[in-house]
Amino acid sequence: MRRALITGITGQDGSYLTEMLLTKGYEIHGIIRRASTFNTDRIDHLYLDPHSPEARMFLHYGDLSDGPGLRRILEEVQPDEVYNLAAQSHVAVSFMQPEYTTDIDGLGTLRLLEAIRDYCGRTGHDLRFYQAGTSEMFGSSPPPQSEATPFHPRSPYAAAKVMAHHLVRNYREAYDLFACNGILFNHESERRGETFVTRKITRAATRIKLGLQDKLYLGNLDSRRDWGHAKDYVEAMWLTLQRDQPDDYVVATGEAYSVREFVERVFARLELDWHEYVEIDPRYFRPVEVEHLRGDARKARHELGWKPKVGIDELVACMVDSDLELARQERILKDAGHSVAYRGIAGD
Ligand code: NAP
Ligand code: G4F
């Protein structure tokens, strides 16, 4: 049974990757952060008591800020594959917390690579490493962006990910580590964090539809993104680690739409006129914007045999339908006289 260690297992991608690897027969070990409230919603449906003979997913407390902890987990788990998905992944938040973001997304990757180098060197074990890099690294480089496009990061988040990208390449060249970078364009899903723009839109529009919310406040509607479904992207991660040689791959659909177009599609599915509900709030503008991301994933297509299955219309449909169901449940509770807390945070 192959064993995978996943940082960021509680995140959107971590949950889909875990589901996929379980169906492939892997034993999964995930690193979770200690929090005062449960933060395992996305993987609760996969959890079995570790005492159960059927259990194949195990969780370990750890943090990318804590090198010794990462070393301990690595020794304990002895994985065949390591997927580094943990990150402070919100671009706008990275302007508010630049040092923390760099510590986790940049130095955190280094801590993990160093732990792996020591572990492999000392024990003679081999493992394969995947780094979840981002199209944000291209920043202001014009589309279409491929593996040959120069990086021009436009946020602390993007700069930290560029650092991680180069460290991965350096460890591959210097220590012969099977270490690969994904350059992942935006990918979304029903499990997307609620403060990323797609989910913010589907959540608000469905709540508006059911009379639970009046307005949706957004920032820049003109930026264009290449949006795919997270399920497709975790498959590309796995395929990357199954190659004979380690390499870096752009993962993208090749199609880009503006935030405005995404809004239009979502409200149209709900038979609402978005102009009546959407307002611009300057607080959601970033100090500097990434205007246009559209990926050229031909290398992944040819070498990994990967192509996305979900296009924009299906993505919008599944996100809207899932949030509409959540809004219906909220409506029922409200109508029954329960006070339902609205979970949203200002500033991002
Ligand atoms: P996400 O939903 O924000 O999940 C991030 C994960 O990282 C969560 O499990 C989070 O734990 C964990 N984490 C955060 N800080 C940590 C720390 N200090 N130590 C350990 N774990 C920590 O992100 P995602 O959308 O799944 O993305 C996965 C990875 O792909 C990220 O590295 C992201 O930067 C990268 N990426 C994503 C996209 C995209 O469009 N989704 C595109 C390009 C690259 P909690 O649950 O406790 O917060
Ligand atoms: O959904 P977003 O916050 O995603 P962004 O900044 O593209 O970053 C995401 O994709 C990256 C890959 O390219 C990942 F690496 C990263 O971890 C993350 O998953 O914003 C998308 C666009 C931006 O141009 C933003 O300015 O939407 C614009 N936007 C407009 N109004 C908004 C809002 N973004 C957010 N989050 N909230 C708004 O109200």
Short mmCIF file of C-alpha atoms and ligand atoms in Angstrom, two decimals:
data_model
loop_
_atom_site.label_atom_id
_atom_site.label_comp_id
_atom_site.label_asym_id
_atom_site.label_seq_id
_atom_site.Cartn_x
_atom_site.Cartn_y
_atom_site.Cartn_z
CA MET A 1 0.00 0.00 0.00
CA ARG A 2 1.48 3.34 -1.04
CA ARG A 3 1.58 6.04 1.62
CA ALA A 4 1.02 9.75 0.99
CA LEU A 5 1.67 12.63 3.36
CA ILE A 6 -0.45 15.71 2.64
CA THR A 7 0.08 19.15 4.15
CA GLY A 8 -3.06 21.27 3.87
CA ILE A 9 -5.32 18.20 3.98
CA THR A 10 -8.17 20.25 5.50
CA GLY A 11 -8.18 22.68 2.54
CA GLN A 12 -10.16 22.50 -0.69
CA ASP A 13 -7.49 20.61 -2.65
CA GLY A 14 -6.39 18.48 0.31
CA SER A 15 -9.88 17.05 0.65
CA TYR A 16 -10.22 16.17 -3.07
CA LEU A 17 -6.71 14.75 -3.25
CA THR A 18 -7.40 12.56 -0.21
CA GLU A 19 -10.63 11.27 -1.74
CA MET A 20 -8.85 10.45 -5.00
CA LEU A 21 -5.85 8.73 -3.37
CA LEU A 22 -8.09 6.66 -1.10
CA THR A 23 -9.87 5.31 -4.18
CA LYS A 24 -6.44 4.41 -5.59
CA GLY A 25 -5.70 2.36 -2.46
CA TYR A 26 -3.28 4.74 -0.73
CA GLU A 27 -2.84 5.14 3.00
CA ILE A 28 -3.17 8.86 3.75
CA HIS A 29 -1.46 10.89 6.44
CA GLY A 30 -2.52 14.50 6.75
CA ILE A 31 -1.04 17.37 8.71
CA ILE A 32 -3.60 19.51 10.51
CA ARG A 33 -3.22 22.64 12.59
CA ARG A 34 -4.44 22.71 16.13
CA ALA A 35 -7.38 25.11 16.32
CA SER A 36 -9.77 25.98 19.13
CA THR A 37 -12.67 24.94 16.91
CA PHE A 38 -12.89 21.99 14.52
CA ASN A 39 -11.26 22.73 11.15
CA THR A 40 -11.82 19.34 9.53
CA ASP A 41 -15.24 19.95 7.87
CA ARG A 42 -13.99 19.12 4.40
CA ILE A 43 -12.59 15.71 5.38
CA ASP A 44 -14.99 14.64 8.13
CA HIS A 45 -16.83 12.35 5.70
CA LEU A 46 -13.56 10.45 5.11
CA TYR A 47 -12.64 10.04 8.75
CA LEU A 48 -12.72 6.66 10.51
CA ASP A 49 -11.56 6.05 14.06
CA PRO A 50 -7.84 5.18 13.74
CA HIS A 51 -8.48 2.07 15.87
CA SER A 52 -10.72 0.70 13.14
CA PRO A 53 -9.01 -1.91 10.92
CA GLU A 54 -10.55 -0.11 7.93
CA ALA A 55 -8.98 3.27 8.75
CA ARG A 56 -6.72 4.49 5.95
CA MET A 57 -6.60 8.22 6.74
CA PHE A 58 -4.61 9.40 9.74
CA LEU A 59 -4.16 12.95 10.99
CA HIS A 60 -1.11 14.47 12.67
CA TYR A 61 -0.82 17.84 14.37
CA GLY A 62 1.77 20.00 12.68
CA ASP A 63 2.43 23.38 11.12
CA LEU A 64 4.67 24.59 8.32
CA SER A 65 6.17 27.07 10.78
CA ASP A 66 7.49 24.19 12.90
CA GLY A 67 10.46 22.41 11.29
CA PRO A 68 11.11 19.87 14.10
CA GLY A 69 7.44 18.85 14.04
CA LEU A 70 7.61 18.25 10.28
CA ARG A 71 10.72 16.10 10.75
CA ARG A 72 9.01 14.04 13.43
CA ILE A 73 5.97 13.40 11.25
CA LEU A 74 8.13 12.44 8.28
CA GLU A 75 10.05 9.88 10.38
CA GLU A 76 6.83 8.48 11.75
CA VAL A 77 4.93 8.23 8.47
CA GLN A 78 7.74 7.24 6.07
CA PRO A 79 5.72 8.36 3.03
CA ASP A 80 6.26 7.44 -0.61
CA GLU A 81 4.75 10.73 -1.80
CA VAL A 82 4.53 14.14 -0.13
CA TYR A 83 2.06 16.77 -1.38
CA ASN A 84 2.73 20.25 -0.04
CA LEU A 85 -0.67 21.94 -0.29
CA ALA A 86 -0.55 23.95 2.94
CA ALA A 87 -0.43 27.70 2.52
CA GLN A 88 -1.84 31.03 3.54
CA SER A 89 -3.51 30.97 0.15
CA HIS A 90 -5.46 34.25 0.04
CA VAL A 91 -3.81 36.93 -2.11
CA ALA A 92 -5.56 39.91 -0.48
CA VAL A 93 -4.75 38.62 3.01
CA SER A 94 -1.08 38.33 2.02
CA PHE A 95 -0.95 42.14 1.72
CA MET A 96 -2.23 42.33 5.31
CA GLN A 97 0.04 39.55 6.61
CA PRO A 98 3.11 39.60 4.35
CA GLU A 99 5.60 38.26 6.88
CA TYR A 100 3.38 35.39 8.00
CA THR A 101 2.51 34.50 4.40
CA THR A 102 6.20 34.41 3.43
CA ASP A 103 7.04 32.36 6.51
CA ILE A 104 4.47 29.67 5.68
CA ASP A 105 4.39 29.69 1.88
CA GLY A 106 8.10 30.34 1.25
CA LEU A 107 10.12 29.27 4.30
CA GLY A 108 7.57 26.59 5.19
CA THR A 109 8.34 24.85 1.89
CA LEU A 110 12.06 25.10 2.68
CA ARG A 111 11.49 23.55 6.12
CA LEU A 112 9.73 20.63 4.50
CA LEU A 113 12.38 20.19 1.79
CA GLU A 114 15.16 20.25 4.38
CA ALA A 115 13.34 17.69 6.51
CA ILE A 116 12.96 15.47 3.42
CA ARG A 117 16.61 15.89 2.41
CA ASP A 118 17.80 14.85 5.88
CA TYR A 119 15.36 12.00 6.14
CA CYS A 120 16.17 10.55 2.70
CA GLY A 121 19.93 11.04 3.16
CA ARG A 122 19.98 9.34 6.55
CA THR A 123 17.60 6.45 5.89
CA GLY A 124 18.27 5.80 2.21
CA HIS A 125 14.51 6.04 1.57
CA ASP A 126 13.25 7.65 -1.62
CA LEU A 127 10.14 9.76 -1.87
CA ARG A 128 8.44 12.04 -4.35
CA PHE A 129 7.52 15.65 -3.55
CA TYR A 130 4.82 17.87 -5.06
CA GLN A 131 4.69 21.62 -4.55
CA ALA A 132 1.40 23.46 -5.17
CA GLY A 133 2.68 26.52 -7.03
CA THR A 134 0.44 29.13 -8.56
CA SER A 135 -0.32 31.11 -11.70
CA GLU A 136 -0.10 34.19 -9.45
CA MET A 137 3.67 33.84 -9.91
CA PHE A 138 3.20 35.10 -13.50
CA GLY A 139 1.58 38.26 -12.16
CA SER A 140 1.81 40.88 -14.88
CA SER A 141 3.31 38.63 -17.59
CA PRO A 142 0.77 38.65 -20.44
CA PRO A 143 -1.27 35.54 -21.32
CA PRO A 144 -1.16 32.81 -22.35
CA GLN A 145 1.26 31.77 -19.61
CA SER A 146 3.27 28.55 -19.91
CA GLU A 147 6.25 26.98 -18.12
CA ALA A 148 8.50 29.29 -20.22
CA THR A 149 6.77 32.55 -19.20
CA PRO A 150 8.80 34.78 -16.84
CA PHE A 151 7.53 35.28 -13.30
CA HIS A 152 6.50 38.78 -12.22
CA PRO A 153 4.84 38.34 -8.81
CA ARG A 154 2.41 41.06 -7.74
CA SER A 155 1.73 40.15 -4.09
CA PRO A 156 3.58 38.84 -1.04
CA TYR A 157 1.73 35.55 -1.63
CA ALA A 158 3.02 35.30 -5.20
CA ALA A 159 6.55 36.30 -4.20
CA ALA A 160 6.63 33.64 -1.47
CA LYS A 161 5.41 31.02 -3.95
CA VAL A 162 8.16 32.05 -6.41
CA MET A 163 10.67 31.46 -3.63
CA ALA A 164 9.20 28.01 -3.00
CA HIS A 165 9.20 27.23 -6.74
CA HIS A 166 12.92 27.97 -7.07
CA LEU A 167 13.75 26.06 -3.89
CA VAL A 168 12.00 22.98 -5.27
CA ARG A 169 14.02 23.20 -8.49
CA ASN A 170 17.20 23.78 -6.49
CA TYR A 171 16.64 20.70 -4.30
CA ARG A 172 15.92 18.65 -7.42
CA GLU A 173 19.18 19.73 -9.05
CA ALA A 174 21.40 19.79 -5.95
CA TYR A 175 20.21 16.65 -4.14
CA ASP A 176 18.62 14.63 -6.91
CA LEU A 177 15.30 14.80 -5.12
CA PHE A 178 12.19 13.76 -7.07
CA ALA A 179 10.65 17.19 -6.51
CA CYS A 180 8.04 18.73 -8.85
CA ASN A 181 6.27 22.06 -9.13
CA GLY A 182 2.70 22.46 -10.22
CA ILE A 183 1.88 25.88 -11.61
CA LEU A 184 -1.80 25.75 -10.86
CA PHE A 185 -4.26 28.22 -12.32
CA ASN A 186 -7.37 29.08 -10.30
CA HIS A 187 -9.48 26.08 -9.39
CA GLU A 188 -12.72 26.23 -7.54
CA SER A 189 -15.47 23.94 -6.29
CA GLU A 190 -18.38 23.55 -3.93
CA ARG A 191 -15.71 23.33 -1.20
CA ARG A 192 -13.91 26.55 -2.16
CA GLY A 193 -13.15 28.88 0.76
CA GLU A 194 -15.97 31.41 1.17
CA THR A 195 -13.80 34.51 0.69
CA PHE A 196 -12.44 33.63 -2.76
CA VAL A 197 -14.38 35.50 -5.40
CA THR A 198 -16.22 32.60 -7.09
CA ARG A 199 -17.57 31.16 -3.85
CA LYS A 200 -18.29 34.61 -2.46
CA ILE A 201 -20.46 35.20 -5.55
CA THR A 202 -22.28 31.83 -5.57
CA ARG A 203 -22.91 32.01 -1.86
CA ALA A 204 -24.23 35.58 -1.96
CA ALA A 205 -26.35 35.11 -5.10
CA THR A 206 -28.07 32.01 -3.71
CA ARG A 207 -28.72 33.75 -0.38
CA ILE A 208 -30.13 36.74 -2.29
CA LYS A 209 -32.38 34.37 -4.23
CA LEU A 210 -33.85 33.04 -0.99
CA GLY A 211 -34.20 36.45 0.66
CA LEU A 212 -31.38 35.94 3.14
CA GLN A 213 -29.15 38.75 1.84
CA ASP A 214 -29.74 42.04 -0.04
CA LYS A 215 -26.44 42.97 -1.68
CA LEU A 216 -23.14 41.55 -2.83
CA TYR A 217 -20.10 43.84 -2.45
CA LEU A 218 -17.15 43.14 -4.74
CA GLY A 219 -13.91 44.79 -5.87
CA ASN A 220 -12.37 44.61 -9.35
CA LEU A 221 -14.80 43.05 -11.84
CA ASP A 222 -12.42 43.39 -14.81
CA SER A 223 -9.70 40.94 -13.85
CA ARG A 224 -9.73 37.72 -15.84
CA ARG A 225 -9.06 34.26 -14.49
CA ASP A 226 -8.67 30.76 -15.91
CA TRP A 227 -11.06 28.87 -13.64
CA GLY A 228 -11.22 25.06 -13.47
CA HIS A 229 -12.62 22.51 -11.02
CA ALA A 230 -10.36 21.38 -8.14
CA LYS A 231 -11.13 17.69 -8.76
CA ASP A 232 -9.39 17.90 -12.14
CA TYR A 233 -6.38 19.69 -10.64
CA VAL A 234 -5.64 17.12 -7.94
CA GLU A 235 -5.55 14.47 -10.65
CA ALA A 236 -2.79 16.48 -12.38
CA MET A 237 -0.87 16.57 -9.07
CA TRP A 238 -0.93 12.80 -8.81
CA LEU A 239 -0.05 12.26 -12.48
CA THR A 240 2.98 14.54 -12.06
CA LEU A 241 4.42 12.25 -9.38
CA GLN A 242 3.86 9.10 -11.48
CA ARG A 243 6.32 10.19 -14.22
CA ASP A 244 9.79 8.66 -14.62
CA GLN A 245 11.46 12.06 -14.25
CA PRO A 246 10.56 15.00 -11.98
CA ASP A 247 9.40 18.13 -13.80
CA ASP A 248 7.22 21.25 -13.53
CA TYR A 249 3.79 21.61 -15.16
CA VAL A 250 1.27 24.36 -15.80
CA VAL A 251 -2.25 23.13 -14.99
CA ALA A 252 -5.00 25.22 -16.58
CA THR A 253 -8.12 25.05 -18.76
CA GLY A 254 -6.83 27.56 -21.34
CA GLU A 255 -9.98 29.69 -21.10
CA ALA A 256 -10.31 32.93 -19.15
CA TYR A 257 -13.36 34.92 -18.05
CA SER A 258 -13.70 38.18 -16.18
CA VAL A 259 -15.09 38.37 -12.66
CA ARG A 260 -18.03 40.28 -14.23
CA GLU A 261 -18.71 37.36 -16.60
CA PHE A 262 -18.65 34.94 -13.68
CA VAL A 263 -21.16 37.14 -11.83
CA GLU A 264 -23.41 37.27 -14.92
CA ARG A 265 -23.41 33.49 -15.31
CA VAL A 266 -24.20 32.86 -11.64
CA PHE A 267 -27.07 35.36 -11.43
CA ALA A 268 -28.44 34.20 -14.79
CA ARG A 269 -28.64 30.61 -13.52
CA LEU A 270 -30.74 31.93 -10.64
CA GLU A 271 -32.85 34.10 -12.99
CA LEU A 272 -31.73 37.29 -11.26
CA ASP A 273 -30.48 40.56 -12.78
CA TRP A 274 -27.07 41.05 -11.15
CA HIS A 275 -27.12 44.83 -11.73
CA GLU A 276 -29.77 45.11 -9.02
CA TYR A 277 -27.67 43.42 -6.35
CA VAL A 278 -23.95 43.89 -6.99
CA GLU A 279 -22.13 46.96 -5.64
CA ILE A 280 -18.49 47.91 -5.73
CA ASP A 281 -16.68 48.38 -2.43
CA PRO A 282 -13.14 49.79 -2.79
CA ARG A 283 -12.01 47.79 0.23
CA TYR A 284 -11.91 44.72 -2.03
CA PHE A 285 -9.44 46.29 -4.45
CA ARG A 286 -5.86 45.12 -3.98
CA PRO A 287 -2.82 47.43 -3.80
CA VAL A 288 -1.86 45.98 -7.17
CA GLU A 289 -3.85 43.60 -9.36
CA VAL A 290 -3.08 40.59 -11.53
CA GLU A 291 -5.16 41.50 -14.57
CA HIS A 292 -5.22 38.47 -16.80
CA LEU A 293 -4.35 34.82 -16.21
CA ARG A 294 -4.90 32.26 -18.94
CA GLY A 295 -2.77 29.14 -18.95
CA ASP A 296 -1.17 27.14 -21.72
CA ALA A 297 -1.19 23.57 -20.36
CA ARG A 298 0.00 21.81 -23.51
CA LYS A 299 2.98 20.27 -21.71
CA ALA A 300 0.70 18.65 -19.10
CA ARG A 301 -1.59 17.47 -21.87
CA HIS A 302 1.21 15.82 -23.86
CA GLU A 303 3.37 14.47 -21.05
CA LEU A 304 0.83 13.70 -18.32
CA GLY A 305 -2.12 12.95 -20.58
CA TRP A 306 -4.07 15.42 -18.46
CA LYS A 307 -6.96 17.54 -19.60
CA PRO A 308 -9.72 19.23 -17.61
CA LYS A 309 -13.16 17.64 -17.65
CA VAL A 310 -15.12 20.55 -16.16
CA GLY A 311 -15.67 23.79 -18.10
CA ILE A 312 -16.97 27.12 -16.85
CA ASP A 313 -20.69 26.33 -17.25
CA GLU A 314 -20.49 23.09 -15.33
CA LEU A 315 -18.36 24.76 -12.66
CA VAL A 316 -20.91 27.54 -12.20
CA ALA A 317 -23.76 25.02 -12.16
CA CYS A 318 -22.30 22.78 -9.48
CA MET A 319 -21.23 25.68 -7.24
CA VAL A 320 -24.60 27.45 -7.55
CA ASP A 321 -26.60 24.27 -6.98
CA SER A 322 -24.57 23.33 -3.92
CA ASP A 323 -24.85 26.81 -2.37
CA LEU A 324 -28.55 26.96 -3.20
CA GLU A 325 -29.05 23.81 -1.15
CA LEU A 326 -27.12 25.38 1.77
CA ALA A 327 -29.21 28.54 1.48
CA ARG A 328 -32.42 26.43 1.51
CA GLN A 329 -31.30 24.79 4.74
CA GLU A 330 -30.52 28.20 6.22
CA ARG A 331 -33.97 29.46 5.12
CA ILE A 332 -35.73 26.51 6.78
CA LEU A 333 -33.91 27.10 10.07
CA LYS A 334 -34.67 30.81 9.95
CA ASP A 335 -38.35 30.22 9.16
CA ALA A 336 -38.49 27.84 12.12
CA GLY A 337 -37.32 30.69 14.36
CA HIS A 338 -33.70 29.66 14.80
CA SER A 339 -31.10 32.39 14.70
CA VAL A 340 -28.51 31.39 12.14
CA ALA A 341 -25.07 32.99 12.32
CA TYR A 342 -23.84 34.32 8.99
CA ARG A 343 -20.19 33.39 8.61
CA GLY A 344 -18.44 36.12 6.68
CA ILE A 345 -15.50 38.39 7.34
CA ALA A 346 -14.84 41.93 6.17
CA GLY A 347 -11.68 42.98 4.38
CA ASP A 348 -11.01 40.18 1.90
P1 NAP B 1 -6.98 26.36 1.05
O1 NAP B 1 -8.36 25.81 0.86
O2 NAP B 1 -6.78 27.73 1.54
O3 NAP B 1 -6.22 25.34 2.04
C1 NAP B 1 -4.99 25.67 2.61
C2 NAP B 1 -4.58 24.56 3.57
O4 NAP B 1 -3.35 24.94 4.19
C3 NAP B 1 -5.58 24.33 4.73
O5 NAP B 1 -5.61 22.96 5.03
C4 NAP B 1 -4.94 25.10 5.86
O6 NAP B 1 -5.31 24.64 7.14
C5 NAP B 1 -3.48 24.79 5.60
N1 NAP B 1 -2.56 25.71 6.27
C6 NAP B 1 -2.59 27.06 6.26
N2 NAP B 1 -1.56 27.56 6.99
C7 NAP B 1 -0.89 26.48 7.46
C8 NAP B 1 0.23 26.33 8.31
N3 NAP B 1 0.87 27.38 8.84
N4 NAP B 1 0.68 25.07 8.59
C9 NAP B 1 0.01 23.99 8.10
N5 NAP B 1 -1.08 24.07 7.34
C10 NAP B 1 -1.53 25.30 7.02
O7 NAP B 1 -6.15 26.23 -0.31
P2 NAP B 1 -6.45 25.35 -1.61
O8 NAP B 1 -7.32 26.15 -2.53
O9 NAP B 1 -6.83 23.98 -1.21
O10 NAP B 1 -5.01 25.34 -2.28
C11 NAP B 1 -4.06 24.31 -1.99
C12 NAP B 1 -2.67 24.78 -2.36
O11 NAP B 1 -2.64 25.10 -3.74
C13 NAP B 1 -2.21 26.05 -1.64
O12 NAP B 1 -0.84 25.94 -1.42
C14 NAP B 1 -2.48 27.16 -2.63
O13 NAP B 1 -1.61 28.24 -2.41
C15 NAP B 1 -2.21 26.45 -3.93
N6 NAP B 1 -2.94 26.95 -5.07
C16 NAP B 1 -4.30 27.00 -5.05
C17 NAP B 1 -4.98 27.46 -6.17
C18 NAP B 1 -6.47 27.53 -6.21
O14 NAP B 1 -7.01 28.17 -7.13
N7 NAP B 1 -7.19 26.87 -5.29
C19 NAP B 1 -4.26 27.85 -7.32
C20 NAP B 1 -2.87 27.80 -7.28
C21 NAP B 1 -2.21 27.32 -6.17
P3 NAP B 1 -6.66 25.19 7.90
O15 NAP B 1 -7.79 24.39 7.31
O16 NAP B 1 -6.37 24.89 9.31
O17 NAP B 1 -6.76 26.65 7.59
O1 G4F B 2 -10.81 34.58 -5.96
P1 G4F B 2 -9.62 35.41 -5.73
O2 G4F B 2 -9.38 35.89 -4.35
O3 G4F B 2 -8.40 34.56 -6.29
P2 G4F B 2 -6.91 34.97 -6.75
O4 G4F B 2 -6.47 36.24 -6.17
O5 G4F B 2 -6.88 34.84 -8.23
O6 G4F B 2 -6.05 33.80 -6.06
C1 G4F B 2 -6.49 32.45 -6.12
O7 G4F B 2 -5.96 31.84 -7.27
C2 G4F B 2 -4.53 31.75 -7.28
C3 G4F B 2 -4.13 31.09 -8.61
O8 G4F B 2 -4.04 32.05 -9.62
C4 G4F B 2 -4.09 30.93 -6.09
F1 G4F B 2 -2.74 30.78 -6.10
C5 G4F B 2 -4.53 31.60 -4.81
O9 G4F B 2 -4.16 30.77 -3.71
C6 G4F B 2 -6.04 31.74 -4.84
O10 G4F B 2 -6.61 30.46 -4.80
O11 G4F B 2 -9.66 36.68 -6.69
C7 G4F B 2 -9.86 36.56 -8.09
C8 G4F B 2 -10.06 37.93 -8.69
C9 G4F B 2 -8.99 38.96 -8.28
O12 G4F B 2 -8.62 39.70 -9.41
C10 G4F B 2 -9.70 39.86 -7.29
O13 G4F B 2 -9.22 41.20 -7.25
O14 G4F B 2 -11.29 38.46 -8.20
C11 G4F B 2 -11.11 39.82 -7.85
N1 G4F B 2 -12.13 40.20 -6.87
C12 G4F B 2 -13.08 41.15 -7.08
N2 G4F B 2 -13.83 41.30 -5.98
C13 G4F B 2 -12.29 39.71 -5.62
C14 G4F B 2 -13.37 40.41 -5.06
N3 G4F B 2 -11.63 38.75 -4.95
C15 G4F B 2 -12.06 38.45 -3.69
N4 G4F B 2 -11.43 37.46 -3.01
N5 G4F B 2 -13.10 39.13 -3.09
C16 G4F B 2 -13.78 40.11 -3.74
O15 G4F B 2 -14.71 40.71 -3.19
#
